[in-house]
CSV table of C-alpha atoms in Angstrom, one decimal:
chain,number,residue,atom,x,y,z
A,1,MET,CA,0.0,0.0,0.0
A,2,ILE,CA,1.1,3.5,-0.7
A,3,ASP,CA,2.1,5.7,2.3
A,4,ARG,CA,0.9,9.1,0.9
A,5,LEU,CA,-1.6,10.1,-1.7
A,6,SER,CA,0.1,12.0,-4.5
A,7,GLY,CA,-1.2,14.9,-6.5
A,8,LYS,CA,-3.7,17.6,-5.8
A,9,LYS,CA,-6.4,16.4,-3.5
A,10,VAL,CA,-9.3,17.5,-1.3
A,11,VAL,CA,-10.0,15.9,2.1
A,12,GLY,CA,-13.3,15.4,3.8
A,13,PHE,CA,-16.9,14.7,2.9
A,14,LYS,CA,-18.1,18.2,1.8
A,15,GLN,CA,-15.0,19.0,-0.3
A,16,SER,CA,-14.9,15.6,-1.9
A,17,LEU,CA,-18.6,15.7,-2.8
A,18,LYS,CA,-18.3,19.2,-4.2
A,19,ALA,CA,-15.3,18.1,-6.3
A,20,ILE,CA,-17.1,15.0,-7.6
A,21,LYS,CA,-20.2,17.1,-8.6
A,22,SER,CA,-18.0,19.5,-10.5
A,23,ASN,CA,-16.4,16.7,-12.5
A,24,SER,CA,-12.8,17.6,-11.3
A,25,VAL,CA,-11.9,14.2,-9.7
A,26,LYS,CA,-10.1,11.2,-11.0
A,27,ALA,CA,-10.2,8.9,-7.9
A,28,VAL,CA,-12.1,8.8,-4.7
A,29,TYR,CA,-10.9,7.3,-1.4
A,30,ILE,CA,-13.4,6.2,1.2
A,31,ALA,CA,-12.8,4.9,4.7
A,32,LYS,CA,-14.6,1.6,5.4
A,33,ASP,CA,-15.5,2.8,8.9
A,34,ALA,CA,-16.9,6.2,7.8
A,35,ASP,CA,-20.5,7.0,8.8
A,36,LYS,CA,-22.9,5.0,6.7
A,37,LYS,CA,-24.6,8.1,5.4
A,38,ILE,CA,-21.3,9.7,4.3
A,39,PHE,CA,-20.1,6.4,2.8
A,40,ASP,CA,-23.2,5.8,0.8
A,41,GLN,CA,-23.4,9.4,-0.5
A,42,ILE,CA,-19.8,9.5,-1.7
A,43,LYS,CA,-20.0,6.0,-3.2
A,44,SER,CA,-23.2,6.8,-5.1
A,45,ALA,CA,-21.8,10.1,-6.4
A,46,ALA,CA,-18.5,8.4,-7.5
A,47,GLU,CA,-20.4,5.6,-9.2
A,48,GLU,CA,-22.7,8.0,-11.0
A,49,ASN,CA,-19.6,9.8,-12.4
A,50,SER,CA,-17.8,6.4,-13.2
A,51,LEU,CA,-14.9,7.3,-10.9
A,52,HIS,CA,-12.3,4.9,-9.5
A,53,ILE,CA,-13.1,4.2,-5.8
A,54,VAL,CA,-10.4,3.0,-3.4
A,55,TYR,CA,-11.6,1.6,0.0
A,56,VAL,CA,-9.3,2.3,2.9
A,57,ASN,CA,-9.6,0.2,6.1
A,58,ASN,CA,-10.3,3.0,8.5
A,59,MET,CA,-10.5,6.8,8.8
A,60,LYS,CA,-7.2,7.0,10.8
A,61,GLU,CA,-5.3,5.3,7.9
A,62,LEU,CA,-7.0,7.6,5.3
A,63,GLY,CA,-6.0,10.6,7.3
A,64,LYS,CA,-2.4,9.4,7.4
A,65,LEU,CA,-2.5,8.8,3.7
A,66,CYS,CA,-3.6,12.4,3.3
A,67,GLY,CA,-0.9,13.8,5.5
A,68,ILE,CA,-3.1,15.0,8.3
A,69,ASP,CA,-3.0,14.0,12.0
A,70,VAL,CA,-6.7,13.2,12.3
A,71,GLY,CA,-9.0,10.7,10.6
A,72,ALA,CA,-10.7,11.4,7.3
A,73,ALA,CA,-13.9,9.8,6.0
A,74,THR,CA,-13.2,10.6,2.3
A,75,ALA,CA,-10.6,12.1,0.1
A,76,ALA,CA,-10.5,12.8,-3.7
A,77,ILE,CA,-7.6,13.1,-6.1
A,78,LEU,CA,-8.2,16.0,-8.4
A,79,ASN,CA,-7.6,16.0,-12.2
A,80,ASP,CA,-4.4,17.7,-13.3
């Protein structure tokens, strides 16, 4: 597994959803232990836009991948 997400990214539910809806995302990361409502909304939006979804074991691990000291439910890698 990678130890850091590369490229421009947004972290968190609101920012990820906003980026997905604006078609500026190439991949979405979702923590498996994220709140079900958040998990389902991001997954649905990503699938509607045919985006690559990567599932991460937990929020703490996703936060670490994003380079932050707290957990993250979702993150999105932005188009170049």
